[in-house]
Amino acid sequence: MHFVEALSTNICEVSIIKLQDIVAYQIYPRSFQDSNGDGIGDIPGITRRLDYLKELGINLLWITPMYRSPGCDNGYDISDYYAIDPVFGTMNDFDRLVSQAKARGIGIMMDMVLNHTSSQHHWFQEALKGKDNPYHDYYIWKTAPKGQLPNNWQSKFGGSVWEYVPDLDEYYLHLYGRAMPDLNWENPKVRTALFQVMRFWADKGIAGFRLDVINNLSKDQRFPNDTFATPQDDGRNFYTDGPRIHEFLREINREVLAPYGLISVGELSSTTIENTNLYTNPARQELSMGFTFHHMKVDYPNGQKWALGMNDLPTLKRIISNWQVGTMNGGGHLALFWTNHDQPRALARFMNDDVYRDQSAQALAIIEFGLRGVPFVYQGEEIAMKDAYFTSIDRYQDAESRNAYAGLLQDGKSAAEALAILQQKSRENARLPMQWDDTANHGFSSHTPWLIPEHDDQHTVARASACPASTLAFYQELIHLRHSNDTLKSGRFELLDPADGEVFAYRRESDSEILLVVANFTQQVLSRRLPKGTYHTIIANYKKTSLTGDVLTLQPYEALILRTSK
Ligand code: NOJ
């Protein structure tokens, strides 16, 4: 039986789980739960916490890569697609995780990296042996006159995308780290080999794949220079949503996703609404849904990530609304999120992680879960975990953050200025170990964790579990509501008061009811007039709703969903 069917039979006795019925959770395995005392989270640790996840109410678990890897990019540099990295456990551990999760109605979604491998992968090691080697053409090679590069594209991790191999007098392309060479998707042998990899994992009964940087697979074969007119014109114009991408995705779907009935979520960086609809409209048979990132760039001044920036609420609302409406009308499907392992946590970024920490966490959750799409909770969001706020560059292990720091110093920033930018923008902020309880290392590990928190934080799962008003209890209630309300799952979306710079409010509508989702994004007490209707609260992060006539008074970071029938 296909996993999707098995999973849904378990949950609600229908034959195929619908996208709208999914609430997903993301695990960054290094930081979730260590079981063998080496300071690094692992698969048995995840299995141990399955009951916790079941109680939270989620039914899909995305786990970032656990394949064998030298770890230059924490697992996104795969050296063997067919092996579990010993740091995370064994293949038996993985099989047990899949079956234990399935027994609880939870599907496992593997993270699959099809754009690049590690330079340690035997395909690349063979490719280095010479132009006649059958694996040479598995990667993308170019030549250039002495002292020049094949083109001016910039790597996502800083510097050129081209790395010179003197023995071959050729450059290979790496959109990410230089230890992560890009695969040549023009070569049918590459595609066949990768489909075989995907089938191997599908045969294990997983529920689906999260497909890493999937819209970068097809490069413009002319490899032209980019203009650098804006920070975005850095080469990505020629590989984002590239010429053959839809053809490649339909092939993946036909060869692997459809035959196994797998759920798929594509990581779609710098894409457009039009392309997202093409990728995720079921009629096109490409992907089930997509992560898009435009709302994650509202605090990039002039498009620059590595600079201090402020959230601008009307801009954030406009972007979210455009994507909601655009995908609703185009039949596309979004994966919803505020944070992940590549983003600082949303709390400080959009709200307040200090005095109003729990109210803020709950308000963000209400806004996310109210939207049209599949909500993803990133580990720790459900206990309002904060950013790492490291005060020394030595604390950072992430290559992207360290490269950015070096670049900032080169551009003339002082060490203090560069650190302040990292504290706000580094993805390592969201990679601190989970805070389970008050024992050593917050119950994450008996050993010093691989990434050591600099500040002690009492927000733990154990404390939250003992408190009925905690953010954890709130998440459980919200997830339950999401599973039981059809308007949240599939109602129409409309943004209210786009220019309001303090309140985020929108409406979801079905044939039987209208829901108003409202959140105060400030620490002021605010009043807003509601549209016509008799409303009652179905969920809120404050005990009592203050509604007098049609005037709603909102406490700092108060958020709620109001219902009126039609
Ligand atoms: C996106 C992943 O989420 C990120 O962590 C990684 O660095 C890049 N892809 C490269 O694989």
Coordinates of C-alpha atoms and ligand atoms in Angstrom, one line a residue:
M1 CA 0.0 0.0 0.0
H2 CA 1.3 3.5 -0.7
F3 CA 2.3 5.3 2.4
V4 CA -0.1 8.2 2.0
E5 CA -3.0 5.7 2.0
A6 CA -1.6 3.8 5.0
L7 CA -1.1 7.0 6.9
S8 CA -4.5 8.3 6.2
T9 CA -6.2 5.0 7.0
N10 CA -4.6 5.3 10.3
I11 CA -5.7 8.8 11.0
C12 CA -9.2 9.2 9.6
E13 CA -10.1 6.1 7.6
V14 CA -10.2 7.7 4.2
S15 CA -8.3 6.4 1.3
I16 CA -6.0 9.3 0.4
I17 CA -4.8 12.0 2.9
K18 CA -5.5 15.4 1.5
L19 CA -3.0 18.1 1.5
Q20 CA -5.4 20.2 3.6
D21 CA -5.4 17.6 6.4
I22 CA -1.6 17.9 6.9
V23 CA 0.0 19.7 9.8
A24 CA 3.8 19.2 9.5
Y25 CA 6.7 19.5 11.9
Q26 CA 10.3 20.1 10.9
I27 CA 13.2 18.4 12.8
Y28 CA 16.8 19.6 12.5
P29 CA 18.2 16.2 13.7
R30 CA 21.5 17.5 15.1
S31 CA 19.6 19.6 17.5
F32 CA 16.5 17.7 18.4
Q33 CA 17.4 14.8 20.8
D34 CA 20.7 13.0 21.4
S35 CA 20.4 9.4 22.6
N36 CA 24.0 8.2 22.7
G37 CA 25.7 11.0 24.6
D38 CA 27.9 12.4 21.8
G39 CA 26.3 15.9 22.0
I40 CA 24.6 15.4 18.5
G41 CA 21.0 14.6 18.0
D42 CA 20.2 11.3 16.3
I43 CA 17.5 9.0 15.0
P44 CA 16.8 7.0 18.2
G45 CA 16.4 10.4 19.8
I46 CA 13.7 11.3 17.4
T47 CA 12.0 8.0 17.9
R48 CA 12.0 8.6 21.6
R49 CA 10.1 11.8 21.1
L50 CA 7.4 10.5 18.7
D51 CA 4.7 10.4 21.5
Y52 CA 5.5 14.1 22.1
L53 CA 4.9 14.9 18.5
K54 CA 1.8 12.8 18.3
E55 CA 0.4 14.7 21.3
L56 CA 1.2 17.9 19.6
G57 CA -1.1 16.8 16.8
I58 CA 1.2 16.8 13.7
N59 CA 1.0 14.0 11.1
L60 CA 4.0 14.7 8.9
L61 CA 7.6 15.0 9.9
W62 CA 10.2 16.6 7.7
I63 CA 13.7 15.7 8.9
T64 CA 16.7 17.5 7.3
P65 CA 19.4 15.2 5.7
M66 CA 20.8 12.3 7.6
Y67 CA 22.6 10.6 4.8
R68 CA 26.4 10.0 5.0
S69 CA 28.1 13.3 4.7
P70 CA 31.4 15.0 5.6
G71 CA 29.2 17.7 7.1
C72 CA 30.5 20.8 5.4
D73 CA 26.9 22.0 5.2
N74 CA 25.4 19.9 8.0
G75 CA 24.2 17.1 5.8
Y76 CA 23.2 19.0 2.6
D77 CA 26.6 17.8 1.2
I78 CA 25.8 14.1 0.7
S79 CA 28.6 11.6 0.0
D80 CA 26.4 8.5 0.0
Y81 CA 22.7 8.7 -0.8
Y82 CA 22.2 5.1 0.3
A83 CA 23.6 5.3 3.8
I84 CA 22.6 6.9 7.1
D85 CA 25.5 8.9 8.6
P86 CA 26.8 7.1 11.6
V87 CA 26.5 10.3 13.6
F88 CA 22.7 9.9 13.3
G89 CA 22.5 6.1 13.8
T90 CA 22.0 3.1 11.6
M91 CA 19.7 2.0 8.8
N92 CA 17.9 -0.2 11.4
D93 CA 17.3 2.9 13.5
F94 CA 15.8 4.6 10.5
D95 CA 13.6 1.7 9.6
R96 CA 12.4 1.6 13.2
L97 CA 11.7 5.4 13.1
V98 CA 9.5 5.0 10.0
S99 CA 7.5 2.1 11.4
Q100 CA 7.1 3.7 14.9
A101 CA 6.0 7.0 13.3
K102 CA 3.6 5.2 11.0
A103 CA 2.1 3.4 14.1
R104 CA 1.3 6.8 15.4
G105 CA -0.2 8.2 12.2
I106 CA 2.9 10.2 11.4
G107 CA 4.6 10.1 8.0
I108 CA 8.3 10.7 7.6
M109 CA 9.4 13.2 4.9
M110 CA 13.0 12.8 3.9
D111 CA 15.0 15.8 2.7
M112 CA 16.4 15.0 -0.7
V113 CA 19.3 17.0 -2.2
L114 CA 19.2 16.5 -6.0
N115 CA 21.0 19.7 -7.1
H116 CA 24.4 18.8 -5.8
T117 CA 26.5 16.2 -4.0
S118 CA 29.4 16.4 -1.6
S119 CA 32.8 16.6 -3.4
Q120 CA 33.5 13.4 -1.4
H121 CA 30.8 11.5 -3.3
H122 CA 32.3 8.8 -5.4
W123 CA 30.7 10.2 -8.5
F124 CA 32.7 13.4 -8.1
Q125 CA 35.9 11.6 -7.0
E126 CA 35.6 9.7 -10.3
A127 CA 34.7 12.9 -12.2
L128 CA 38.0 14.4 -11.0
K129 CA 39.9 11.6 -12.7
G130 CA 39.6 13.1 -16.2
K131 CA 37.3 14.2 -19.0
D132 CA 37.0 10.6 -20.3
N133 CA 35.8 9.2 -17.0
P134 CA 32.1 8.2 -17.3
Y135 CA 31.2 10.3 -14.2
H136 CA 32.9 13.5 -15.5
D137 CA 29.7 14.5 -17.2
Y138 CA 27.7 14.0 -14.0
Y139 CA 28.9 17.5 -13.0
I140 CA 29.1 20.9 -14.8
W141 CA 32.5 21.8 -16.1
K142 CA 33.7 24.9 -18.0
T143 CA 36.9 26.4 -19.2
A144 CA 38.0 30.0 -19.2
P145 CA 41.0 32.0 -20.5
K146 CA 43.8 32.3 -18.0
G147 CA 43.0 34.7 -15.1
Q148 CA 39.3 34.7 -15.9
L149 CA 36.3 32.8 -14.7
P150 CA 33.6 31.1 -16.9
N151 CA 31.1 33.7 -15.8
N152 CA 30.4 36.2 -12.9
W153 CA 27.8 34.1 -11.0
Q154 CA 28.0 34.3 -7.2
S155 CA 27.7 31.3 -4.9
K156 CA 25.0 31.4 -2.3
F157 CA 27.7 30.9 0.3
G158 CA 29.8 33.8 -1.0
G159 CA 32.5 34.1 -3.7
S160 CA 32.4 32.7 -7.3
V161 CA 30.4 29.6 -8.2
W162 CA 33.4 28.3 -10.1
E163 CA 36.2 26.3 -8.7
Y164 CA 39.3 25.6 -10.7
V165 CA 40.8 22.1 -10.9
P166 CA 44.4 22.5 -12.1
D167 CA 44.9 18.9 -13.2
L168 CA 41.9 19.2 -15.6
D169 CA 42.4 22.8 -16.4
E170 CA 38.6 23.1 -15.9
Y171 CA 36.2 24.8 -13.5
Y172 CA 33.3 23.0 -11.9
L173 CA 30.1 24.8 -10.9
H174 CA 28.9 25.0 -7.2
L175 CA 25.9 27.2 -6.5
Y176 CA 26.5 26.5 -2.8
G177 CA 29.8 25.6 -1.0
R178 CA 32.9 24.6 -3.1
A179 CA 32.6 21.2 -1.5
M180 CA 29.1 20.9 -3.0
P181 CA 29.5 20.5 -6.8
D182 CA 26.3 20.9 -8.8
L183 CA 25.0 17.8 -10.7
N184 CA 24.5 18.0 -14.4
W185 CA 20.7 17.5 -14.9
E186 CA 21.2 17.7 -18.7
N187 CA 22.8 14.2 -18.4
P188 CA 20.0 11.5 -18.4
K189 CA 22.3 9.2 -16.5
V190 CA 22.3 11.6 -13.6
R191 CA 18.5 11.7 -13.6
T192 CA 18.2 7.9 -13.7
A193 CA 20.7 7.5 -10.9
L194 CA 18.8 10.0 -8.7
F195 CA 15.5 8.4 -9.4
Q196 CA 17.0 5.1 -8.2
V197 CA 18.1 6.8 -5.0
M198 CA 14.6 8.2 -4.4
R199 CA 13.0 4.8 -5.0
F200 CA 15.3 3.2 -2.5
W201 CA 13.9 5.5 0.2
A202 CA 10.4 5.3 -1.1
D203 CA 10.6 1.5 -0.7
K204 CA 11.2 2.0 3.0
G205 CA 7.7 3.4 3.4
I206 CA 8.4 7.1 3.8
A207 CA 5.6 9.5 3.2
G208 CA 7.4 11.9 0.9
F209 CA 10.3 14.2 0.1
R210 CA 11.2 17.7 0.8
L211 CA 13.2 18.6 -2.3
D212 CA 16.2 20.9 -1.6
V213 CA 16.6 23.9 -3.8
I214 CA 14.6 22.1 -6.4
N215 CA 13.9 25.0 -8.7
N216 CA 17.7 25.5 -9.3
L217 CA 18.2 22.2 -11.2
S218 CA 18.0 23.5 -14.7
K219 CA 20.8 25.9 -15.7
D220 CA 20.7 28.1 -18.7
Q221 CA 23.1 26.2 -20.9
R222 CA 24.6 29.4 -22.3
F223 CA 25.9 30.3 -18.8
P224 CA 25.7 34.1 -19.5
N225 CA 27.0 36.8 -17.1
D226 CA 24.4 38.4 -14.9
T227 CA 24.1 42.2 -14.6
F228 CA 24.5 42.8 -10.9
A229 CA 22.0 45.7 -11.3
T230 CA 20.6 44.6 -7.9
P231 CA 21.9 42.2 -5.3
Q232 CA 19.5 39.6 -6.8
D233 CA 21.1 39.8 -10.3
D234 CA 23.9 37.6 -9.2
G235 CA 23.4 34.7 -11.6
R236 CA 20.2 33.4 -10.2
N237 CA 18.3 34.8 -13.2
F238 CA 19.9 32.0 -15.2
Y239 CA 19.3 29.0 -13.0
T240 CA 16.1 29.8 -10.9
D241 CA 13.1 28.2 -12.6
G242 CA 15.4 27.4 -15.5
P243 CA 14.6 26.4 -19.0
R244 CA 13.9 22.6 -18.4
I245 CA 12.8 22.7 -14.8
H246 CA 9.1 21.8 -15.3
E247 CA 10.1 19.0 -17.6
F248 CA 12.5 17.7 -14.9
L249 CA 9.9 17.9 -12.2
R250 CA 7.3 16.1 -14.3
E251 CA 9.9 13.4 -14.8
I252 CA 10.5 13.1 -11.1
N253 CA 6.8 12.9 -10.6
R254 CA 6.3 10.3 -13.2
E255 CA 9.2 8.2 -12.2
V256 CA 9.0 8.3 -8.4
L257 CA 6.4 10.6 -6.7
A258 CA 3.3 9.4 -8.5
P259 CA 4.0 5.6 -8.5
Y260 CA 4.6 5.7 -4.8
G261 CA 1.9 8.2 -3.9
L262 CA 4.4 10.4 -2.2
I263 CA 3.8 13.9 -0.8
S264 CA 6.4 16.4 -2.1
V265 CA 7.4 19.9 -1.0
G266 CA 9.8 21.8 -3.1
E267 CA 12.1 24.4 -1.7
L268 CA 11.5 27.2 -4.3
S269 CA 14.0 30.0 -3.7
S270 CA 13.5 33.3 -5.6
T271 CA 10.6 31.9 -7.6
T272 CA 7.5 33.6 -8.9
I273 CA 3.8 33.0 -8.1
E274 CA 3.3 31.9 -11.8
N275 CA 6.0 29.3 -11.5
T276 CA 4.8 28.2 -8.1
N277 CA 1.4 27.5 -9.6
L278 CA 3.0 25.5 -12.4
Y279 CA 5.0 23.5 -9.8
T280 CA 2.1 22.8 -7.4
N281 CA -1.1 22.8 -9.3
P282 CA -2.1 19.1 -9.1
A283 CA -3.2 19.1 -12.7
R284 CA 0.4 19.7 -13.7
Q285 CA 1.7 16.6 -11.9
E286 CA 4.9 18.2 -10.6
L287 CA 5.0 18.8 -6.8
S288 CA 2.4 18.8 -4.0
M289 CA 3.4 22.1 -2.5
G290 CA 6.2 24.7 -2.3
F291 CA 8.1 26.7 0.3
T292 CA 8.6 30.2 -1.0
F293 CA 10.7 32.9 0.7
H294 CA 9.7 36.4 -0.3
H295 CA 8.1 37.1 3.1
M296 CA 11.5 36.2 4.6
K297 CA 13.1 39.1 2.9
V298 CA 11.1 42.0 4.3
D299 CA 14.0 42.9 6.6
Y300 CA 16.6 42.8 3.8
P301 CA 17.4 46.6 3.3
N302 CA 17.7 47.1 -0.5
G303 CA 17.6 43.3 -1.0
Q304 CA 20.7 42.8 1.2
K305 CA 20.5 39.9 3.6
W306 CA 23.6 40.7 5.6
A307 CA 22.6 44.1 6.9
L308 CA 20.5 45.2 9.8
G309 CA 16.8 45.6 8.8
M310 CA 13.4 46.1 10.3
N311 CA 10.2 44.3 9.6
D312 CA 7.7 46.5 7.8
L313 CA 4.2 45.1 8.5
P314 CA 2.3 46.5 5.4
T315 CA 5.1 45.0 3.2
L316 CA 4.9 41.6 5.0
K317 CA 1.1 41.6 4.7
R318 CA 1.2 42.5 1.0
I319 CA 3.7 39.8 0.2
I320 CA 1.8 37.1 2.1
S321 CA -1.5 38.2 0.6
N322 CA -0.2 38.3 -2.9
W323 CA 1.0 34.7 -2.6
Q324 CA -2.2 33.6 -0.9
V325 CA -4.4 35.1 -3.5
G326 CA -2.1 34.2 -6.4
T327 CA -1.9 30.5 -5.5
M328 CA -5.6 30.3 -4.6
N329 CA -6.5 31.6 -8.0
G330 CA -3.9 29.6 -9.8
G331 CA -4.7 26.3 -8.1
G332 CA -1.2 26.1 -6.4
H333 CA -0.4 25.0 -2.9
L334 CA 1.9 26.6 -0.4
A335 CA 3.8 25.2 2.6
L336 CA 3.4 27.7 5.4
F337 CA 6.2 28.6 7.8
W338 CA 7.7 31.4 9.8
T339 CA 11.1 29.9 10.4
N340 CA 13.2 26.9 9.6
H341 CA 16.9 25.8 9.9
D342 CA 17.9 28.5 7.4
Q343 CA 16.2 31.4 9.0
P344 CA 16.6 33.2 12.3
R345 CA 13.6 32.6 14.5
A346 CA 10.6 34.7 13.7
L347 CA 9.9 35.8 17.3
A348 CA 12.3 38.8 17.4
R349 CA 12.3 39.3 13.7
F350 CA 8.6 40.1 13.4
M351 CA 7.4 40.4 17.1
N352 CA 8.9 40.5 20.5
D353 CA 11.0 37.7 22.1
D354 CA 11.3 39.5 25.4
V355 CA 8.5 40.7 27.6
Y356 CA 5.7 39.4 25.3
R357 CA 7.5 36.3 24.2
D358 CA 4.7 33.8 24.6
Q359 CA 2.0 36.1 23.3
S360 CA 4.2 36.8 20.3
A361 CA 4.8 33.2 19.6
Q362 CA 1.1 32.4 19.8
A363 CA 0.2 35.4 17.6
L364 CA 2.6 34.2 14.9
A365 CA 1.1 30.7 15.1
I366 CA -2.4 32.1 14.7
I367 CA -1.4 34.1 11.6
E368 CA 0.3 31.0 10.1
F369 CA -2.3 28.5 10.9
G370 CA -5.1 30.8 9.6
L371 CA -3.6 30.9 6.1
R372 CA -4.4 28.7 3.2
G373 CA -1.7 26.0 2.8
V374 CA 0.0 23.3 4.8
P375 CA 1.4 24.7 8.2
F376 CA 4.9 23.6 9.2
V377 CA 6.1 24.0 12.8
Y378 CA 9.8 24.3 13.2
Q379 CA 11.2 22.5 16.3
G380 CA 11.1 24.8 19.3
E381 CA 8.5 27.2 17.9
E382 CA 6.0 25.4 20.1
I383 CA 7.8 26.4 23.2
A384 CA 8.7 29.9 21.9
M385 CA 12.4 29.2 21.7
K386 CA 14.6 32.3 21.1
D387 CA 17.5 33.1 18.8
A388 CA 21.0 32.1 19.9
Y389 CA 22.4 35.7 19.9
F390 CA 26.0 34.5 20.0
T391 CA 28.4 37.2 21.1
S392 CA 31.5 35.8 19.5
I393 CA 32.2 34.6 16.0
D394 CA 33.9 31.5 17.5
R395 CA 30.5 30.2 18.5
Y396 CA 29.3 30.0 14.9
Q397 CA 29.9 26.7 13.1
D398 CA 27.7 27.4 10.0
A399 CA 29.8 28.0 6.8
E400 CA 27.3 30.5 5.4
S401 CA 27.4 32.7 8.6
R402 CA 31.2 32.5 8.9
N403 CA 31.7 33.5 5.2
A404 CA 29.2 36.3 5.7
Y405 CA 31.2 37.6 8.7
A406 CA 34.4 37.5 6.8
G407 CA 32.8 39.4 3.9
L408 CA 31.4 42.0 6.2
L409 CA 34.8 42.7 7.7
Q410 CA 36.3 42.9 4.2
D411 CA 33.6 45.5 3.4
G412 CA 34.8 47.6 6.3
K413 CA 32.4 46.7 9.1
S414 CA 33.8 46.5 12.6
A415 CA 33.8 43.1 14.3
A416 CA 31.0 44.4 16.6
E417 CA 28.9 45.6 13.6
A418 CA 29.4 42.3 11.8
L419 CA 28.4 40.3 14.9
A420 CA 25.3 42.4 15.4
I421 CA 24.3 41.6 11.8
L422 CA 24.9 37.8 12.4
Q423 CA 22.8 38.0 15.6
Q424 CA 19.9 39.2 13.6
K425 CA 20.4 37.3 10.3
S426 CA 22.4 34.1 10.9
R427 CA 20.5 30.9 10.4
E428 CA 22.5 29.4 13.2
N429 CA 20.2 31.3 15.5
A430 CA 17.5 28.6 15.0
R431 CA 19.8 25.6 15.4
L432 CA 20.3 25.6 19.2
P433 CA 19.4 22.3 20.8
M434 CA 15.8 21.7 21.8
Q435 CA 15.1 22.6 25.4
W436 CA 13.3 19.6 26.8
D437 CA 13.7 19.9 30.6
D438 CA 15.7 21.3 33.5
T439 CA 18.3 18.5 33.6
A440 CA 21.8 19.0 32.2
N441 CA 21.9 20.5 28.7
H442 CA 18.1 20.8 29.0
G443 CA 17.6 17.1 28.4
F444 CA 19.0 17.3 24.9
S445 CA 22.2 15.4 25.7
S446 CA 24.2 14.1 28.6
H447 CA 27.3 15.5 26.7
T448 CA 28.1 19.1 25.8
P449 CA 26.0 19.9 22.7
W450 CA 27.6 20.4 19.3
L451 CA 26.2 23.9 19.4
I452 CA 26.5 25.4 22.8
P453 CA 23.8 28.0 23.9
E454 CA 25.3 31.1 25.4
H455 CA 22.3 32.0 27.5
D456 CA 20.4 29.8 29.8
D457 CA 16.7 29.7 29.0
Q458 CA 14.0 28.3 31.1
H459 CA 11.5 27.8 28.3
T460 CA 11.4 24.0 28.2
V461 CA 8.9 21.4 27.1
A462 CA 8.7 20.0 30.7
R463 CA 7.7 23.4 32.1
A464 CA 5.3 24.1 29.2
S465 CA 3.7 20.7 29.7
A466 CA 3.0 21.5 33.3
C467 CA 1.3 24.8 32.5
P468 CA -2.1 24.9 30.8
A469 CA -1.6 28.4 29.6
S470 CA 1.8 27.6 27.9
T471 CA 2.6 28.2 24.2
L472 CA 2.9 24.4 23.9
A473 CA -0.7 23.9 25.1
F474 CA -1.8 26.7 22.8
Y475 CA -0.1 24.9 19.8
Q476 CA -2.0 21.7 20.7
E477 CA -5.3 23.6 20.7
L478 CA -4.5 25.4 17.5
I479 CA -3.4 22.2 15.6
H480 CA -6.6 20.5 16.8
L481 CA -8.6 23.4 15.5
R482 CA -6.8 23.3 12.2
H483 CA -7.6 19.6 11.8
S484 CA -11.3 20.2 12.6
N485 CA -12.2 23.4 10.7
D486 CA -12.8 23.2 7.0
T487 CA -12.8 26.9 6.4
L488 CA -9.2 27.1 7.7
K489 CA -8.3 24.1 5.5
S490 CA -9.8 25.4 2.3
G491 CA -11.8 28.6 2.7
R492 CA -11.1 31.6 0.5
F493 CA -8.6 34.2 1.6
E494 CA -8.8 38.0 1.7
L495 CA -6.5 40.5 3.3
L496 CA -8.2 43.2 5.4
D497 CA -6.8 46.8 5.8
P498 CA -3.5 46.3 3.8
A499 CA -2.1 49.7 4.9
D500 CA -2.6 49.1 8.7
G501 CA 0.9 49.1 10.0
E502 CA 0.0 47.6 13.4
V503 CA -2.6 44.9 12.9
F504 CA -2.5 41.9 10.6
A505 CA -6.0 40.9 9.8
Y506 CA -7.5 38.7 7.1
R507 CA -10.6 36.8 6.4
R508 CA -11.3 33.2 5.4
E509 CA -14.6 32.3 4.0
S510 CA -16.5 29.1 3.2
D511 CA -20.1 28.5 2.2
S512 CA -21.2 28.4 5.9
E513 CA -18.9 30.8 7.8
I514 CA -16.5 33.7 7.8
L515 CA -13.4 33.6 10.0
L516 CA -11.5 36.8 10.9
V517 CA -7.9 36.2 11.8
V518 CA -6.5 39.2 13.7
A519 CA -3.2 39.9 15.3
N520 CA -1.7 43.0 17.0
F521 CA 1.9 43.2 15.9
T522 CA 2.7 45.9 18.5
Q523 CA 3.0 46.3 22.3
Q524 CA 0.3 49.0 22.3
V525 CA -3.3 48.5 23.2
L526 CA -5.2 49.0 19.9
S527 CA -8.8 49.2 18.9
R528 CA -10.2 48.2 15.5
R529 CA -13.7 48.2 14.1
L530 CA -14.9 44.8 12.8
P531 CA -16.8 44.2 9.5
K532 CA -20.5 43.6 10.0
G533 CA -21.5 40.3 11.8
T534 CA -22.0 38.7 15.1
Y535 CA -18.7 37.2 16.1
H536 CA -17.5 34.8 18.7
T537 CA -13.9 33.8 19.4
I538 CA -12.8 30.3 18.4
I539 CA -9.2 30.6 19.6
A540 CA -7.2 33.4 21.2
N541 CA -3.9 34.0 23.0
Y542 CA -5.5 36.1 25.7
K543 CA -8.2 34.7 28.1
K544 CA -10.9 37.2 27.4
T545 CA -11.8 38.9 24.1
S546 CA -12.7 42.6 24.5
L547 CA -15.4 43.2 21.9
T548 CA -17.8 46.0 22.5
G549 CA -20.4 46.5 19.8
D550 CA -18.2 46.2 16.7
V551 CA -15.1 47.5 18.3
L552 CA -12.4 45.0 19.1
T553 CA -9.7 46.1 21.6
L554 CA -6.4 44.2 21.3
Q555 CA -3.9 43.8 24.1
P556 CA -0.1 43.8 23.2
Y557 CA 0.5 41.1 20.6
E558 CA -3.0 39.8 21.1
A559 CA -4.2 37.5 18.3
L560 CA -7.5 35.6 17.8
I561 CA -9.8 34.0 15.3
L562 CA -13.3 35.2 15.3
R563 CA -16.2 33.3 13.6
T564 CA -19.5 34.4 12.2
S565 CA -21.9 32.2 10.4
K566 CA -23.3 33.1 7.0
Ligands
NOJ1 C1 18.8 24.6 1.3 C2 19.0 24.1 2.7 O1 17.8 24.3 3.4 C3 20.2 24.7 3.3 O2 20.3 24.4 4.7 C4 21.4 24.3 2.5 O3 22.5 25.0 2.9 C5 21.2 24.6 1.0 N1 19.9 24.2 0.6 C6 22.2 23.9 0.2 O4 21.8 22.5 0.1

